[in-house]
Structures are given as C-alpha cells and as structure tokens.
Amino acid sequence: MLQGTPPDLSYVCADVKFREISCIPIIEMECAAKLIDTPWISRNVPALDELAAILTPQRIAARHGTRLVALEHKERWRNLRAQQRLGDYLVDLETTEFYLRHTDASFLDIAHRLPVSPMLRKPIYFDNIWIGPPGTVQTFHQDNSDDYVSNRNYFIQLSGWKYISVCHPRDTFALTDGATVRGHHCDASPTDPKVWRSVPSLCHAIVGPCDLLHIPPSYWHYVQSLSVSISVSRWWFDNHLAEMIYCVGQGRWQRPPLVVADTGAFLRDLEEFGGASALKRVFLQLSPIARFAIIKAFSEFYGKGVFDYV
C-alpha cells in the first residue's frame, strides 16, 4: 500500500506539463501472467510491506555496516567512483553525491521474500539493490545488451519515491535519434518535447513504497529518484539458454548435481531462443574462452549430445 503523498512532478521537469502522472497501467498481481509483454504496476503485492520494514537504512547498517561497497556518481554519465563502508554511506544519504548499485543482493538474504515469475518453469533469479539520494538519475537504458539475452525486471520500490519512464524497443531509433549513445544507454530525456512527440510508446509513472513495476525484455527505461530511495530489482530470463549464458557471464553458473542427457530438451530450448542462427550471433560477440565456458555449461545441463549442435 502506498505511504504518504508523492512529490510534485515538477521536481523532475518544471518546463514540461506532463499529460498524466501515471499512464503505466495499474493491475492486480493475479493478472501478471496475462500481461507479460507490457509494462504495468501493482500496488498490492503480498509481503512487500514486510520487506520494506526490513530494508531500511538503519536495519541494513546494523547488519551490514562494515561491508565495503563500490559507489557510482548519482548522475550516470559522470565517470566518478568511490568506495565506502556501507554503514557510513547510509548515514549520509541525504547529502551524498553517490549511489549504490549492487548487482548481487544475496548478502541481504531477501530472495525468499521477493515476488516470483508467473512462468511455469522456475527460473534462476538475479536480485539487485539500488540505494541513493534525491536526484539520482539512471538515463534511458536497456537491461543487458543482446536481443536474445534480455531479462524481465520486477522493479520494486521499497522506500522513497521515483519517477520512471519506459518505452518499447520498437521506438529505439526515435528515442536515440540525436542523443549520445553508449552501448545500450542513451542520454535522451523523457521530459524533452522532441522525445514526447517522436516516441509514441513513451509512458511514465511515479512509484512509491511497495509499488512493483514490471519492465518487459529490452524495454528502455529512465529512472530518477525524487527522494532518498531504496529499490530492489528481480531479473529473470524466459529462456533457459539465455539464463545460462547470463549465468556464465556473471560467474554464477553452478554445475547441476545430476546431468540429464536430454538433447530433445536442448533443441526445444534452442528453438525458443531463436534457433541456431541466434545462438551463433551471440557467440560471435564473445571471446573463444567465453564461448567454450557456455558450451561447457550447456553440456553439464543437457548432456554431451549438445556438442553436435553448437
């Protein structure tokens, strides 16, 4: 349930009159399985109130305050880094110029409290935590960097308020036209009238405590903190091959205790991935060592029969 009143949206941009404050649809979580290809917000997710009570700056500092963390400047494109003890960082959240982007939130032991995918197959989850001061900006970006290895994102706002704008990947050219692009990040602004006119799928919202935003694969999203903020992202992949490729790249792949030699399962997953041509395209972007590690992971999961197809 929302707590308090959201800040005035003019904090984000005083010069542009937003047509709507929340044009991302708000749904019940029970509808999640039916709306897998569109952004949506849910505000009645079980257990998020309890999670928000656990993940406060004070409680995080009490349990993990001595942990040394890497910090980035709160404006994404300023190439400044810092290191600090987590407890010291959390004390200065109102005034710091840095934010914490931790891509492995396992040290917090919250995985069992996070919402799960509506998929029938149980995926591997990758949980991230974001903590920062007012004015933290994550410019438009796409999670991960390949059309075939692109995750879903449950973005959970636990403390504070954020403005979020999202747009469909089909509008990539319109969004990036005239913008500075670095990989799958660009400095286009959602409050730029040119972007409003040329990006038809653009939609936005303010999310507050215990809101959950679903971001489909490859969607561009822009995030700006309107206050001190704590957020958690849960990433997962629809396809098992994409999941394993990402696991290997992150150093998170673990050999399964039992290998089931099932070439048929591999071929079904390969077809769902986009076929052999899609896998070849991904491999062409990788070093020989990375390709070998991925093929080894495939063989550990599906059996050595995969060597006939990769």
Tab-separated table of C-alpha atoms in Angstrom, residues 32-273:
chain	number	residue	atom	x	y	z
A	32	ALA	CA	0.614	-10.758	-14.304
A	33	ALA	CA	0.685	-13.992	-16.324
A	34	LYS	CA	-1.684	-12.459	-18.901
A	35	LEU	CA	0.327	-9.247	-19.327
A	36	ILE	CA	3.847	-10.496	-19.925
A	37	ASP	CA	4.673	-8.184	-22.837
A	38	THR	CA	3.679	-4.813	-21.425
A	39	PRO	CA	4.791	-2.594	-18.542
A	40	TRP	CA	2.457	-2.460	-15.547
A	41	ILE	CA	2.411	-1.527	-11.874
A	42	SER	CA	0.923	-3.500	-8.995
A	43	ARG	CA	0.285	-1.969	-5.592
A	44	ASN	CA	-0.995	-4.882	-3.546
A	45	VAL	CA	1.864	-7.370	-3.644
A	46	PRO	CA	1.906	-9.660	-0.616
A	47	ALA	CA	4.934	-9.371	1.692
A	48	LEU	CA	6.320	-6.107	0.262
A	49	ASP	CA	5.224	-4.147	3.329
A	50	GLU	CA	7.209	-6.579	5.468
A	51	LEU	CA	10.203	-6.363	3.122
A	52	ALA	CA	10.110	-2.554	3.255
A	53	ALA	CA	10.213	-2.723	7.041
A	54	ILE	CA	13.302	-4.935	6.893
A	55	LEU	CA	15.241	-2.969	4.272
A	56	THR	CA	15.530	0.405	5.989
A	57	PRO	CA	18.858	2.264	6.089
A	58	GLN	CA	19.055	1.722	9.843
A	59	ARG	CA	18.492	-2.044	9.666
A	60	ILE	CA	20.837	-2.511	6.704
A	61	ALA	CA	23.546	-0.547	8.512
A	62	ALA	CA	23.075	-2.562	11.700
A	63	ARG	CA	23.588	-5.887	9.913
A	64	HIS	CA	25.975	-4.991	7.087
A	65	GLY	CA	27.500	-1.639	8.063
A	66	THR	CA	31.128	-2.822	7.878
A	67	ARG	CA	30.730	-4.131	4.322
A	68	LEU	CA	32.868	-2.212	1.818
A	69	VAL	CA	30.796	-1.185	-1.212
A	70	ALA	CA	31.566	0.358	-4.605
A	71	LEU	CA	29.655	3.556	-5.372
A	72	GLU	CA	28.894	5.488	-8.560
A	73	HIS	CA	28.057	9.135	-9.046
A	74	LYS	CA	24.326	9.784	-8.874
A	75	GLU	CA	24.389	11.215	-12.419
A	76	ARG	CA	25.050	8.173	-14.599
A	77	TRP	CA	27.262	9.825	-17.201
A	78	ARG	CA	29.698	11.382	-14.730
A	79	ASN	CA	32.527	8.865	-14.564
A	80	LEU	CA	33.206	9.098	-10.827
A	81	ARG	CA	33.600	6.147	-8.481
A	82	ALA	CA	34.134	5.765	-4.759
A	83	GLN	CA	34.410	3.097	-2.068
A	84	GLN	CA	32.949	3.370	1.406
A	85	ARG	CA	31.724	1.292	4.299
A	86	LEU	CA	28.022	0.663	3.824
A	87	GLY	CA	27.131	1.997	7.287
A	88	ASP	CA	28.975	5.282	6.684
A	89	TYR	CA	27.338	5.661	3.275
A	90	LEU	CA	23.823	5.157	4.643
A	91	VAL	CA	24.313	7.864	7.293
A	92	ASP	CA	24.903	10.493	4.571
A	93	LEU	CA	22.114	9.533	2.158
A	94	GLU	CA	20.514	12.992	2.156
A	95	THR	CA	23.692	14.782	1.080
A	96	THR	CA	25.911	12.260	-0.718
A	97	GLU	CA	26.672	12.622	-4.425
A	98	PHE	CA	26.928	8.859	-4.894
A	99	TYR	CA	24.545	5.953	-5.152
A	100	LEU	CA	24.871	2.235	-4.518
A	101	ARG	CA	24.168	-0.091	-7.437
A	102	HIS	CA	24.733	-3.605	-6.139
A	103	THR	CA	24.109	-6.306	-8.722
A	104	ASP	CA	24.129	-9.126	-6.202
A	105	ALA	CA	21.789	-8.575	-3.279
A	106	SER	CA	22.239	-12.104	-1.917
A	107	PHE	CA	24.060	-10.780	1.166
A	108	LEU	CA	20.741	-9.278	2.312
A	109	ASP	CA	19.016	-12.701	2.399
A	110	ILE	CA	15.765	-11.406	0.887
A	111	ALA	CA	15.352	-13.722	-2.122
A	112	HIS	CA	12.610	-15.754	-0.432
A	113	ARG	CA	10.586	-12.570	0.176
A	114	LEU	CA	10.544	-11.303	-3.420
A	115	PRO	CA	7.687	-11.875	-5.916
A	116	VAL	CA	8.182	-14.793	-8.279
A	117	SER	CA	7.747	-15.132	-12.020
A	118	PRO	CA	4.340	-16.259	-13.340
A	119	MET	CA	6.161	-18.712	-15.643
A	120	LEU	CA	5.573	-22.427	-15.196
A	121	ARG	CA	9.328	-23.084	-15.317
A	122	LYS	CA	11.125	-21.921	-12.183
A	123	PRO	CA	13.863	-19.580	-13.410
A	124	ILE	CA	17.096	-18.520	-11.750
A	125	TYR	CA	16.652	-15.067	-10.220
A	126	PHE	CA	19.203	-12.259	-10.163
A	127	ASP	CA	18.401	-9.776	-7.399
A	128	ASN	CA	19.841	-6.250	-7.365
A	129	ILE	CA	19.583	-3.432	-4.838
A	130	TRP	CA	19.724	0.311	-5.548
A	131	ILE	CA	20.166	2.865	-2.760
A	132	GLY	CA	20.694	6.556	-3.361
A	133	PRO	CA	19.996	10.203	-2.596
A	134	PRO	CA	17.488	12.584	-4.217
A	135	GLY	CA	18.384	13.402	-7.809
A	136	THR	CA	19.931	10.050	-8.672
A	137	VAL	CA	19.413	9.584	-12.420
A	138	GLN	CA	19.631	6.403	-14.443
A	139	THR	CA	19.293	7.668	-18.000
A	140	PHE	CA	17.438	5.615	-20.617
A	141	HIS	CA	18.924	2.125	-20.830
A	142	GLN	CA	18.073	-1.465	-21.692
A	143	ASP	CA	18.956	-4.214	-19.231
A	144	ASN	CA	21.732	-6.385	-20.690
A	145	SER	CA	22.898	-5.909	-24.241
A	146	ASP	CA	21.608	-8.515	-26.669
A	147	ASP	CA	18.247	-9.114	-28.327
A	148	TYR	CA	18.394	-12.786	-27.367
A	149	VAL	CA	19.784	-12.410	-23.849
A	150	SER	CA	17.404	-9.874	-22.347
A	151	ASN	CA	15.803	-10.225	-18.947
A	152	ARG	CA	12.494	-9.384	-17.391
A	153	ASN	CA	12.593	-6.961	-14.494
A	154	TYR	CA	10.399	-6.711	-11.413
A	155	PHE	CA	11.376	-3.252	-10.142
A	156	ILE	CA	10.260	-2.925	-6.516
A	157	GLN	CA	10.234	0.448	-4.787
A	158	LEU	CA	10.657	-0.069	-1.042
A	159	SER	CA	11.457	3.361	0.346
A	160	GLY	CA	11.064	6.858	-1.102
A	161	TRP	CA	9.750	7.922	-4.490
A	162	LYS	CA	10.981	7.616	-8.058
A	163	TYR	CA	9.894	8.928	-11.430
A	164	ILE	CA	10.132	6.205	-14.081
A	165	SER	CA	9.617	6.442	-17.835
A	166	VAL	CA	9.553	3.426	-20.180
A	167	CYS	CA	9.239	2.891	-23.916
A	168	HIS	CA	9.020	-0.034	-26.324
A	169	PRO	CA	12.184	-1.269	-28.094
A	170	ARG	CA	10.492	-0.658	-31.470
A	171	ASP	CA	10.967	3.066	-30.729
A	172	THR	CA	14.726	2.729	-30.283
A	173	PHE	CA	15.566	4.830	-33.351
A	174	ALA	CA	13.166	7.615	-32.375
A	175	LEU	CA	14.475	7.657	-28.807
A	176	THR	CA	18.172	7.630	-29.704
A	177	ASP	CA	17.969	9.964	-32.728
A	178	GLY	CA	20.177	12.922	-31.895
A	179	ALA	CA	21.119	11.524	-28.478
A	180	THR	CA	24.536	10.392	-27.303
A	181	VAL	CA	24.522	6.588	-27.188
A	182	ARG	CA	26.941	4.364	-25.296
A	183	GLY	CA	26.145	0.709	-25.768
A	184	HIS	CA	22.552	0.251	-24.638
A	185	HIS	CA	22.420	3.573	-22.786
A	186	CYS	CA	21.477	6.964	-24.164
A	187	ASP	CA	21.183	10.455	-22.715
A	188	ALA	CA	17.743	11.278	-24.184
A	189	SER	CA	15.434	12.906	-21.641
A	190	PRO	CA	11.793	11.853	-21.172
A	191	THR	CA	10.963	15.489	-20.478
A	192	ASP	CA	12.363	16.678	-23.827
A	193	PRO	CA	9.433	17.819	-26.037
A	194	LYS	CA	11.168	16.194	-29.029
A	195	VAL	CA	11.074	12.829	-27.242
A	196	TRP	CA	7.420	13.317	-26.291
A	197	ARG	CA	6.497	13.967	-29.916
A	198	SER	CA	8.572	11.214	-31.550
A	199	VAL	CA	8.284	8.250	-29.136
A	200	PRO	CA	4.650	7.046	-29.250
A	201	SER	CA	5.098	4.239	-26.708
A	202	LEU	CA	6.543	6.535	-24.030
A	203	CYS	CA	4.730	6.192	-20.706
A	204	HIS	CA	5.619	7.092	-17.161
A	205	ALA	CA	4.671	6.976	-13.506
A	206	ILE	CA	5.761	7.884	-10.026
A	207	VAL	CA	6.352	4.789	-7.905
A	208	GLY	CA	6.296	4.862	-4.128
A	209	PRO	CA	6.787	2.477	-1.210
A	210	CYS	CA	5.751	-1.098	-2.019
A	211	ASP	CA	4.937	-0.445	-5.691
A	212	LEU	CA	6.099	-3.093	-8.178
A	213	LEU	CA	6.808	-2.186	-11.816
A	214	HIS	CA	7.142	-4.899	-14.479
A	215	ILE	CA	9.630	-3.978	-17.233
A	216	PRO	CA	9.491	-6.415	-20.191
A	217	PRO	CA	12.639	-7.552	-22.032
A	218	SER	CA	14.565	-4.884	-23.979
A	219	TYR	CA	12.275	-2.024	-22.894
A	220	TRP	CA	14.057	1.288	-22.479
A	221	HIS	CA	13.606	2.781	-19.007
A	222	TYR	CA	14.633	6.010	-17.304
A	223	VAL	CA	14.695	6.313	-13.505
A	224	GLN	CA	15.071	9.393	-11.302
A	225	SER	CA	14.928	9.477	-7.517
A	226	LEU	CA	12.666	12.145	-6.059
A	227	SER	CA	13.855	11.449	-2.509
A	228	VAL	CA	16.197	9.173	-0.609
A	229	SER	CA	15.339	5.838	-2.166
A	230	ILE	CA	15.769	2.094	-1.732
A	231	SER	CA	14.740	-0.176	-4.604
A	232	VAL	CA	15.198	-3.833	-5.489
A	233	SER	CA	15.156	-5.347	-8.979
A	234	ARG	CA	14.495	-9.026	-9.594
A	235	TRP	CA	15.708	-10.146	-13.021
A	236	TRP	CA	14.981	-13.431	-14.745
A	237	PHE	CA	15.001	-14.890	-18.265
A	238	ASP	CA	12.175	-16.520	-20.195
A	239	ASN	CA	14.555	-18.891	-21.958
A	240	HIS	CA	16.901	-21.398	-20.334
A	241	LEU	CA	19.756	-20.841	-22.820
A	242	ALA	CA	19.669	-17.092	-22.207
A	243	GLU	CA	19.654	-17.779	-18.479
A	244	MET	CA	22.754	-19.986	-18.710
A	245	ILE	CA	24.597	-17.541	-20.982
A	246	TYR	CA	23.995	-14.773	-18.457
A	247	CYS	CA	24.923	-17.036	-15.506
A	248	VAL	CA	28.256	-17.922	-17.101
A	249	GLY	CA	28.988	-14.279	-17.932
A	250	GLN	CA	28.315	-13.257	-14.333
A	251	GLY	CA	30.320	-16.119	-12.881
A	252	ARG	CA	27.124	-17.506	-11.326
A	253	TRP	CA	26.861	-20.849	-13.153
A	254	GLN	CA	26.937	-23.923	-10.924
A	255	ARG	CA	27.225	-27.428	-12.318
A	256	PRO	CA	23.974	-29.299	-11.608
A	257	PRO	CA	24.282	-32.298	-9.245
A	258	LEU	CA	22.803	-34.607	-11.893
A	259	VAL	CA	23.133	-34.323	-15.674
A	260	VAL	CA	20.066	-35.481	-17.579
A	261	ALA	CA	21.147	-36.320	-21.136
A	262	ASP	CA	18.224	-34.765	-22.949
A	263	THR	CA	19.168	-33.456	-26.376
A	264	GLY	CA	15.483	-33.014	-27.181
A	265	ALA	CA	15.102	-30.527	-24.339
A	266	PHE	CA	18.125	-28.629	-25.648
A	267	LEU	CA	16.667	-28.451	-29.165
A	268	ARG	CA	13.330	-27.184	-27.816
A	269	ASP	CA	15.076	-24.514	-25.769
A	270	LEU	CA	17.276	-23.623	-28.757
A	271	GLU	CA	14.204	-23.127	-30.967
A	272	GLU	CA	12.607	-20.933	-28.287
A	273	PHE	CA	15.863	-18.953	-28.085
